[in-house]
Amino acid sequence: MKLENLLKEAAKIKGQSVAVASAEDEEVIEAVAEAIHRDLAQFMLFGQKDAIELLLDKKGIGKERVQIIHAWSQQQAAELAVRSVHQNEASVLMKGHIPTSSLLKAVLNKEYGLRTGRVLSHVAAFDIPGFSKALIVTDAAMNIEPDIQQKEQIIVNAVNVARSIGVSFPKVAAIAAVEVINPSMKATLDAAALTMMNKRGQIQNCIVDGPLALDNAVSILAAQHKGITSEVAGQADILFVPTIEVGNVLYKSLIYFANAKVGAVIAGAKAPIVLTSRSDSSESKLYSLALALCSSDK
Amino acid sequence: MKLENLLKEAAKIKGQSVAVASAEDEEVIEAVAEAIHRDLAQFMLFGQKDAIELLLDKKGIGKERVQIIHAWSQQQAAELAVRSVHQNEASVLMKGHIPTSSLLKAVLNKEYGLRTGRVLSHVAAFDIPGFSKALIVTDAAMNIEPDIQQKEQIIVNAVNVARSIGVSFPKVAAIAAVEVINPSMKATLDAAALTMMNKRGQIQNCIVDGPLALDNAVSILAAQHKGITSEVAGQADILFVPTIEVGNVLYKSLIYFANAKVGAVIAGAKAPIVLTSRSDSSESKLYSLALALCSSDK
């Protein structure tokens, strides 16, 4: 599925609520306004009531579409927003005007948080000009240098997101710089282990193959040229990268050099988390919300 | 400078010779033919004489433009080609129909090789649609996980190449996933050290700044948005990446997603080495040759 279709798909799922932690921020309210305009979801806005109301008035959003819950501080807003998801009042958590670390602290709280025992990971879906389907990249922002166990969970998180947007049995390329196993290159050893974990049923609902360099993961011609026989080569749905630097550079290369569009969520918690940042375009914020709404269990 | 101008610049430098190791290969001879057609250089073709002559005839290249030196084996072709550069008969070494490892073995030979005591590294220059200047990426193919000393040399090699194509005082962005120093992220620590090595005069003829994430290295808007003050941010000429996986993914993302054009050399030896592979376009092979001819000392 392409991201542009995701907005329609998300709008079809009725009755979902998004809990926004510290909603007193113009850009966040702008994204909320656009989402309401497209009938994507209901919103629970946690934060400074007066400031939020002022921004809603400015954007011309009727208060019947949102619920405002006052909080005295960012920390309290985070706690209340997370609690609302914990108690199934909302099915998506969205970051407002609060540092990511403060929000994640609330998410990881043992009493009211959203822990599942799984690794939290960043899953980004891209529409790339010239590509007929969305490509998922993971992990570009959360896990620095994951070990094999964490890598397995990062893949499972991405597979779950892919399945939620209609890729029922995603092809996962475990990316490295080369296709052969080189003991000096940890990425190739880990990719081989992950491929075998998939073959042995330890990673399910997908096909994992690696190590694959990026060209052989996404270009059938490149893979044929290199004589690579693989069900994944040239047709990857998910690009699993070995370290945060690889993911981050790929993410930003797609945005800044290839004019790709992106939506991203943090997966692995009880509910998807939207961590849009100030530099994201309003389109990207909408795509992230749509991705979160589609990948929510509720 | 853009790569398209590089061909003209290379043609202006007269009297250079390229030594091709194992030239008995149709695609290699095609690149040689195109280079001769554009009057880039003279060629010394080492390898199986009969096979090379047959291919030259096929391409309609007069034998006055090339010198053929027979070799009985790939290893001998590599040795003779490398010796010719060692003895200053040629100023660029080019890989033909021979494994990269065999050619590099000859390059590193203590008696007749091209060692300088410096690290050999891969330097790639890209023309990216929408970008007004060539961007250099290093190292996408040679050094797996360089230490600080190797990183310093990789930067110096790239700076030398940049200067040879007209960027007299290149801006080097030491790439990481974030802009802040995070002790859990080695790339940020190394980037900080390299930045200070530059400030202390240990890396010269350039400005190094890092850690910078890719967006802040190449987009002034992104850097301003993030409040980053730096002479390099948004204006990088050289993207120095921390590991081979980062470089390789960036390289291939530029080619496959951003439709960039590329030329690449191995720098750090006595003479630049062109290691084109079968999957490179003929345009890319020419750009690599031009980059090598420009960055040769001779």
XYZ file of C-alpha atoms in Angstrom:
596
model
C 0.000 0.000 0.000
C 1.144 3.556 -0.684
C 1.001 6.128 2.122
C -1.549 8.199 0.248
C -4.015 5.308 0.549
C -3.233 4.966 4.221
C -5.192 8.102 5.076
C -8.326 6.570 3.510
C -7.755 3.247 5.263
C -7.281 4.974 8.597
C -10.485 6.961 8.108
C -12.400 3.683 7.591
C -11.499 2.436 11.077
C -14.100 4.116 13.238
C -14.176 4.915 16.931
C -10.469 5.359 17.592
C -9.129 7.975 19.968
C -5.671 9.530 20.048
C -4.271 10.715 23.399
C -2.000 13.730 22.918
C 0.482 14.464 25.712
C 1.035 18.240 26.137
C -1.183 19.407 23.303
C -0.484 23.119 23.924
C 1.541 23.538 20.762
C 0.526 25.230 17.531
C 2.015 22.637 15.183
C 0.524 19.746 17.106
C -2.931 21.357 17.082
C -2.504 21.971 13.362
C -1.958 18.242 12.819
C -4.934 17.478 15.063
C -7.096 19.915 13.064
C -6.095 18.295 9.788
C -6.776 14.806 11.160
C -10.206 15.871 12.399
C -10.924 17.499 9.060
C -10.201 14.122 7.441
C -12.260 12.321 10.069
C -9.315 10.090 11.083
C -10.016 9.907 14.813
C -11.245 11.541 18.014
C -8.662 13.355 20.116
C -8.038 13.529 23.851
C -5.858 16.561 24.442
C -3.875 16.534 27.691
C -2.181 19.742 28.832
C -2.780 23.365 29.689
C -6.506 23.774 29.105
C -6.534 27.527 28.385
C -3.663 27.366 25.947
C -5.189 24.390 24.133
C -8.597 26.087 23.869
C -7.013 29.214 22.460
C -5.216 27.201 19.768
C -8.385 25.238 18.936
C -10.323 28.500 18.500
C -7.556 29.837 16.270
C -7.805 26.763 14.034
C -11.626 26.853 14.127
C -11.972 23.383 15.633
C -15.296 22.819 17.391
C -14.865 21.460 20.901
C -17.321 18.622 20.198
C -14.562 16.843 18.243
C -12.045 16.837 21.066
C -11.872 16.224 24.782
C -9.564 18.486 26.773
C -8.073 17.171 30.027
C -6.168 19.749 32.027
C -2.697 18.935 33.343
C -0.507 21.143 35.530
C 2.782 20.073 33.979
C 4.256 18.218 31.020
C 4.948 15.267 33.304
C 1.341 15.146 34.447
C 0.086 15.480 30.871
C 2.317 12.553 29.881
C 1.124 10.435 32.783
C -2.564 11.155 32.114
C -2.229 10.569 28.370
C -0.387 7.285 28.922
C -2.948 6.215 31.544
C -5.772 6.850 29.074
C -4.135 4.428 26.635
C -3.379 1.971 29.450
C -7.097 1.999 30.305
C -8.131 1.578 26.657
C -9.760 4.998 26.452
C -7.378 5.857 23.611
C -5.703 3.537 21.115
C -2.829 5.744 19.992
C -0.429 7.917 22.014
C 0.897 11.096 20.419
C 3.727 13.321 21.608
C 2.920 17.015 21.968
C 5.075 19.784 23.373
C 7.175 17.538 25.621
C 10.656 16.008 25.314
C 10.606 12.489 23.869
C 12.504 11.211 26.909
C 9.807 12.499 29.304
C 7.049 10.852 27.286
C 8.918 7.562 27.046
C 9.513 7.628 30.824
C 5.747 7.627 31.298
C 5.345 4.932 28.616
C 7.790 2.687 30.492
C 6.190 3.283 33.917
C 5.586 -0.064 35.594
C 2.233 0.838 37.121
C 0.356 2.724 34.430
C 2.695 2.488 31.409
C 2.432 0.670 28.099
C 5.156 -1.980 28.473
C 4.599 -5.339 26.821
C 8.017 -6.807 27.599
C 9.003 -6.242 23.985
C 11.580 -3.841 22.571
C 10.207 -0.473 21.478
C 11.368 0.334 17.959
C 10.977 2.924 15.259
C 9.132 1.858 12.114
C 9.042 4.283 9.180
C 7.055 3.768 5.971
C 8.146 5.652 2.840
C 6.516 6.549 -0.450
C 9.479 6.886 -2.807
C 8.985 8.456 -6.240
C 9.210 5.684 -8.845
C 8.453 2.908 -6.361
C 5.062 1.244 -6.597
C 4.764 0.264 -2.950
C 5.627 1.688 0.440
C 9.025 0.631 1.807
C 9.461 0.202 5.547
C 12.788 1.107 7.201
C 13.613 0.003 10.747
C 15.155 1.128 13.090
C 16.160 4.708 12.272
C 15.705 6.375 15.649
C 15.365 4.212 18.788
C 17.792 1.308 19.084
C 21.438 2.251 18.749
C 23.260 -1.028 18.230
C 20.759 -3.812 18.913
C 21.856 -7.375 19.749
C 20.334 -10.383 17.963
C 17.440 -10.698 20.408
C 16.589 -7.020 20.013
C 16.998 -7.289 16.248
C 14.488 -10.145 16.174
C 11.989 -8.003 18.078
C 12.613 -4.977 15.863
C 11.812 -7.153 12.848
C 8.643 -8.503 14.476
C 7.487 -4.961 15.306
C 7.993 -3.900 11.686
C 6.271 -7.036 10.389
C 3.257 -6.238 12.575
C 3.083 -2.702 11.195
C 3.477 -3.976 7.616
C 0.657 -6.488 8.138
C -1.575 -3.754 9.530
C -1.242 -1.826 6.290
C -2.051 -4.784 4.089
C 1.321 -6.484 3.493
C 0.187 -9.854 4.832
C 3.502 -11.706 4.509
C 6.240 -9.096 4.247
C 9.636 -9.701 2.701
C 12.351 -8.508 5.094
C 15.844 -7.705 3.812
C 18.508 -7.775 6.528
C 20.796 -5.086 5.193
C 24.593 -5.139 5.240
C 27.294 -3.747 2.953
C 27.755 -7.080 1.131
C 25.874 -10.314 0.383
C 28.469 -12.716 1.711
C 29.154 -13.639 5.319
C 32.267 -11.807 6.452
C 33.305 -12.541 10.048
C 34.759 -9.020 10.295
C 31.346 -7.533 9.514
C 28.945 -8.104 12.392
C 25.997 -6.982 10.267
C 26.522 -9.966 7.942
C 26.723 -12.487 10.793
C 23.608 -11.097 12.461
C 21.739 -11.018 9.141
C 22.592 -14.693 8.593
C 21.403 -15.582 12.099
C 18.132 -13.680 11.614
C 17.565 -15.400 8.281
C 17.981 -18.797 9.933
C 15.783 -17.784 12.881
C 13.083 -17.104 10.311
C 13.659 -20.460 8.598
C 13.435 -22.242 11.959
C 10.147 -20.555 12.827
C 11.613 -18.198 15.457
C 10.501 -15.163 13.426
C 7.102 -15.672 11.865
C 4.637 -14.155 9.393
C 7.366 -12.961 7.044
C 10.360 -14.050 4.964
C 13.713 -12.776 6.173
C 16.759 -12.877 3.916
C 20.188 -11.424 4.449
C 22.831 -10.240 4.312
C 21.735 -8.162 1.335
C 23.211 -4.853 0.249
C 20.603 -2.177 -0.387
C 20.760 -2.430 -4.190
C 20.037 -6.148 -4.141
C 17.233 -5.666 -1.641
C 15.288 -3.212 -3.782
C 16.348 -3.795 -7.392
C 15.550 -7.079 -9.141
C 17.976 -6.109 -11.909
C 20.820 -5.548 -9.439
C 20.089 -8.885 -7.753
C 20.006 -10.718 -11.098
C 23.218 -8.994 -12.130
C 24.882 -10.351 -9.003
C 23.309 -13.800 -9.457
C 21.492 -13.680 -6.140
C 18.666 -16.185 -5.751
C 16.344 -15.092 -3.006
C 12.636 -14.624 -2.415
C 13.389 -11.234 -0.889
C 16.048 -9.777 -3.205
C 14.697 -6.974 -5.358
C 11.292 -7.148 -3.671
C 11.859 -6.194 -0.052
C 8.936 -4.669 1.863
C 10.995 -4.061 4.993
C 14.610 -2.855 5.065
C 16.001 -3.967 8.384
C 19.243 -2.079 9.098
C 21.977 -3.109 11.561
C 22.554 0.160 13.471
C 20.839 3.477 14.155
C 23.373 5.321 11.967
C 22.479 3.205 8.939
C 18.745 3.689 9.522
C 19.039 7.384 10.205
C 21.136 8.067 7.113
C 18.793 5.985 4.940
C 15.739 7.756 6.395
C 17.183 11.200 5.756
C 18.610 10.309 2.372
C 15.122 9.255 1.274
C 13.611 12.532 2.504
C 16.317 14.974 1.423
C 17.703 13.352 -1.736
C 14.868 11.168 -3.072
C 11.916 13.422 -2.153
C 10.200 10.545 -0.380
C 7.210 10.980 1.930
C 7.248 9.326 5.311
C 5.062 8.291 8.185
C 6.540 6.723 11.326
C 5.511 5.158 14.620
C 7.141 3.674 17.674
C 5.971 0.061 17.805
C 6.280 -2.622 20.477
C 4.310 -0.894 23.240
C 0.664 -1.647 24.130
C -0.324 0.958 21.530
C 1.490 2.719 18.710
C 3.194 5.969 19.637
C 3.496 8.957 17.310
C 6.648 11.000 17.960
C 6.473 13.675 15.310
C 9.079 16.372 15.562
C 8.956 20.048 14.722
C 10.858 19.536 11.489
C 8.352 16.998 10.124
C 6.065 18.309 7.411
C 2.359 18.466 8.260
C 1.849 15.761 5.624
C 4.342 13.535 7.404
C 2.583 14.090 10.736
C -0.704 13.007 9.146
C 0.897 9.897 7.629
C 2.351 9.011 11.016
C -1.058 9.345 12.627
C -2.630 7.227 9.888
C 0.083 4.568 10.287
C -0.514 4.537 14.050
C -4.293 4.260 13.670
C -3.945 1.384 11.183
C -1.414 -0.451 13.326
C -3.342 -0.066 16.560
C -4.906 -3.321 17.719
C -8.104 -1.652 18.754
C 32.087 21.070 -9.394
C 29.488 18.773 -10.912
C 30.578 15.409 -12.332
C 29.531 16.418 -15.822
C 32.216 19.118 -15.744
C 34.758 16.633 -14.474
C 35.043 14.969 -17.880
C 36.055 18.301 -19.420
C 38.527 19.013 -16.631
C 40.084 15.579 -16.970
C 40.447 16.043 -20.736
C 42.397 19.275 -20.100
C 45.119 17.406 -18.190
C 47.311 16.092 -20.955
C 49.776 13.232 -21.071
C 48.291 10.915 -18.475
C 48.280 7.151 -18.844
C 45.967 4.622 -17.251
C 47.274 1.112 -16.532
C 44.493 -1.459 -16.843
C 45.051 -4.802 -15.093
C 43.494 -7.696 -17.069
C 41.952 -5.635 -19.855
C 40.489 -8.680 -21.675
C 36.910 -7.769 -20.803
C 34.257 -6.313 -23.091
C 32.857 -3.805 -20.590
C 36.312 -2.602 -19.601
C 37.299 -2.090 -23.231
C 34.001 -0.266 -23.778
C 34.935 2.185 -21.023
C 38.447 2.520 -22.476
C 36.962 3.203 -25.934
C 34.685 5.904 -24.557
C 37.556 7.504 -22.644
C 39.755 7.525 -25.750
C 36.863 8.961 -27.768
C 36.741 11.820 -25.255
C 40.516 12.151 -25.280
C 40.804 11.627 -21.519
C 44.035 9.640 -21.434
C 46.355 7.082 -23.010
C 45.871 3.464 -21.964
C 48.301 0.679 -21.128
C 46.350 -2.564 -21.393
C 47.824 -5.484 -19.459
C 46.470 -8.984 -20.111
C 45.867 -11.570 -22.826
C 47.078 -9.828 -25.967
C 44.945 -11.730 -28.502
C 41.747 -11.287 -26.546
C 42.433 -7.579 -25.990
C 43.188 -7.004 -29.687
C 39.982 -8.763 -30.686
C 37.956 -6.535 -28.381
C 39.755 -3.381 -29.601
C 38.956 -4.319 -33.210
C 35.342 -4.917 -32.280
C 35.114 -1.419 -30.784
C 37.034 0.086 -33.687
C 39.853 1.477 -31.544
C 43.061 2.106 -33.450
C 46.064 0.505 -31.790
C 47.980 3.796 -31.878
C 45.879 5.011 -28.931
C 46.760 2.115 -26.662
C 49.724 0.036 -25.629
C 49.114 -3.680 -25.101
C 51.387 -5.582 -22.741
C 50.862 -9.319 -22.705
C 50.493 -11.154 -19.423
C 50.093 -14.900 -18.931
C 47.765 -14.654 -15.974
C 45.570 -12.219 -14.037
C 48.209 -12.142 -11.310
C 50.937 -11.233 -13.795
C 48.698 -8.586 -15.391
C 48.094 -7.091 -11.947
C 51.801 -7.119 -11.113
C 52.818 -5.539 -14.413
C 50.091 -2.898 -14.273
C 50.993 -1.986 -10.701
C 54.701 -1.903 -11.587
C 53.977 0.522 -14.424
C 52.355 2.912 -11.945
C 55.165 2.305 -9.453
C 57.648 3.347 -12.150
C 55.587 6.415 -13.098
C 54.775 5.112 -16.567
C 51.085 5.371 -15.690
C 49.374 7.726 -13.260
C 46.127 5.804 -12.662
C 45.527 2.110 -12.006
C 42.290 0.556 -13.276
C 40.838 -2.855 -12.446
C 39.911 -5.051 -15.396
C 38.709 -8.637 -15.396
C 40.312 -9.574 -12.085
C 39.009 -9.915 -8.526
C 39.457 -6.757 -6.461
C 41.353 -8.727 -3.820
C 43.948 -9.925 -6.364
C 44.513 -6.396 -7.629
C 44.817 -4.979 -4.113
C 47.305 -7.704 -3.233
C 49.570 -6.384 -5.987
C 48.899 -2.783 -4.897
C 50.065 -3.651 -1.383
C 53.177 -5.541 -2.521
C 56.186 -4.233 -0.621
C 58.616 -4.338 -3.520
C 56.716 -2.984 -6.510
C 53.373 -1.911 -4.968
C 51.787 1.487 -4.400
C 51.865 1.748 -0.617
C 52.338 5.154 0.946
C 51.872 4.106 4.547
C 48.418 5.669 4.452
C 45.046 3.934 4.671
C 43.448 3.117 1.324
C 39.868 4.363 1.238
C 36.899 4.631 -1.079
C 35.914 8.136 -2.171
C 32.694 8.543 -4.181
C 31.499 11.796 -5.749
C 27.779 12.147 -6.544
C 25.731 14.411 -8.766
C 22.340 14.429 -7.071
C 19.317 15.860 -8.899
C 18.423 19.177 -7.267
C 21.878 19.682 -5.734
C 24.099 22.328 -7.235
C 27.426 20.731 -6.362
C 28.935 17.270 -6.201
C 28.730 15.594 -2.785
C 31.517 13.273 -1.702
C 30.723 10.205 0.420
C 33.452 8.253 2.212
C 33.971 5.357 2.929
C 31.312 3.187 1.276
C 33.378 0.172 0.282
C 36.833 -0.342 1.823
C 37.115 0.240 5.558
C 34.636 -1.716 7.661
C 34.746 -0.106 11.075
C 37.707 2.286 11.081
C 39.314 3.524 14.303
C 40.025 7.207 14.888
C 43.444 7.099 13.230
C 41.983 5.401 10.156
C 39.062 7.828 10.160
C 41.479 10.751 10.117
C 43.244 9.262 7.088
C 39.948 8.512 5.330
C 39.012 12.178 5.751
C 42.404 13.350 4.456
C 42.087 11.089 1.397
C 38.633 12.527 0.631
C 39.861 16.086 1.195
C 42.670 15.488 -1.306
C 40.179 14.218 -3.895
C 37.842 17.166 -3.235
C 40.716 19.633 -3.657
C 41.703 17.973 -6.925
C 38.256 18.701 -8.342
C 38.256 22.334 -7.325
C 36.900 22.347 -3.764
C 39.906 24.080 -2.273
C 38.829 24.033 1.379
C 36.151 21.365 1.708
C 33.548 21.267 4.469
C 33.499 17.810 6.036
C 30.454 16.614 7.991
C 31.213 13.754 10.384
C 27.899 11.919 10.184
C 26.076 10.276 13.087
C 22.416 9.718 13.928
C 22.245 12.796 16.185
C 24.000 16.125 16.770
C 24.765 15.665 20.450
C 27.535 13.624 22.006
C 26.043 10.397 23.311
C 28.563 8.097 25.010
C 26.497 5.082 23.880
C 26.950 6.128 20.260
C 30.556 5.657 19.189
C 29.953 7.600 15.973
C 29.237 10.760 18.002
C 32.365 10.402 20.133
C 34.569 9.798 17.109
C 32.963 12.698 15.237
C 33.711 15.001 18.177
C 37.323 13.817 18.304
C 37.769 14.340 14.558
C 36.268 17.837 14.819
C 38.766 18.728 17.537
C 41.654 17.126 15.605
C 40.762 19.519 12.810
C 40.622 22.496 15.205
C 44.036 21.559 16.601
C 45.589 21.348 13.153
C 45.841 17.548 13.071
C 43.559 17.411 10.006
C 44.290 20.224 7.580
C 42.997 21.920 4.435
C 39.366 21.500 5.420
C 36.775 22.248 8.111
C 35.476 19.204 9.956
C 32.301 19.413 12.031
C 30.349 16.674 13.723
C 28.458 14.867 14.933
C 25.857 15.961 12.407
C 22.892 13.938 11.237
C 22.563 13.786 7.459
C 19.720 16.314 7.252
C 21.719 18.940 9.119
C 24.783 18.236 7.018
C 23.074 18.918 3.693
C 20.080 21.158 4.423
C 20.561 24.697 5.729
C 16.861 24.812 6.566
C 17.066 21.639 8.648
C 20.132 22.960 10.471
C 18.458 26.319 11.167
C 15.334 24.524 12.334
C 17.433 22.645 14.848
C 19.378 25.762 15.866
C 22.724 24.328 14.828
C 25.501 26.882 14.377
C 28.268 25.445 12.267
C 30.328 26.370 9.241
C 29.649 22.929 7.817
C 25.955 22.347 8.586
C 23.793 22.562 5.492
C 26.831 23.054 3.250
C 28.880 19.874 3.514
C 31.102 18.944 0.586
C 32.187 15.644 2.132
C 29.917 13.290 4.086
C 32.209 11.239 6.276
C 30.319 8.183 7.578
C 31.276 6.062 10.605
C 31.008 2.518 9.178
C 30.952 0.719 5.835
C 27.248 -0.111 6.269
C 26.323 3.562 6.573
C 28.395 4.493 3.529
C 27.178 1.591 1.447
C 23.510 2.259 2.187
C 23.943 5.978 1.493
C 25.794 5.242 -1.765
C 23.111 2.863 -2.979
C 20.232 4.991 -1.757
C 21.589 7.868 -3.848
C 21.863 5.663 -6.944
C 18.642 3.652 -6.636
C 16.279 6.122 -4.942
C 17.622 9.575 -5.819
C 18.809 8.848 -9.397
C 22.227 10.252 -8.590
C 25.259 9.798 -10.818
C 28.506 8.637 -9.291
C 32.219 8.384 -9.880
C 34.508 6.708 -7.364
C 38.167 6.032 -6.700
C 40.304 4.282 -4.141
C 42.538 6.968 -2.670
C 45.554 6.795 -0.368
C 47.891 4.793 -2.615
C 50.696 6.265 -4.742
C 48.114 6.746 -7.502
C 44.311 6.677 -7.631
C 42.764 3.285 -8.339
C 39.585 2.780 -10.336
C 37.625 -0.283 -9.212
C 34.554 -0.192 -11.402
C 32.291 -3.199 -11.150
C 30.144 -4.907 -13.747
C 26.974 -3.336 -12.387
C 28.287 0.224 -12.806
C 26.828 2.152 -15.719
C 29.242 3.107 -18.491
C 28.671 6.733 -17.465
C 29.731 5.905 -13.930
C 32.888 4.168 -15.194
C 33.796 7.315 -17.141
C 33.173 9.549 -14.133
C 35.394 7.292 -12.043
C 38.158 7.524 -14.613
C 37.792 11.312 -14.760
C 37.880 11.549 -10.963
C 41.029 9.403 -10.908
C 42.747 11.453 -13.623
C 41.917 14.714 -11.814
C 43.081 13.393 -8.447
C 46.303 11.910 -9.752
C 49.371 13.916 -8.700
C 50.954 13.594 -12.080
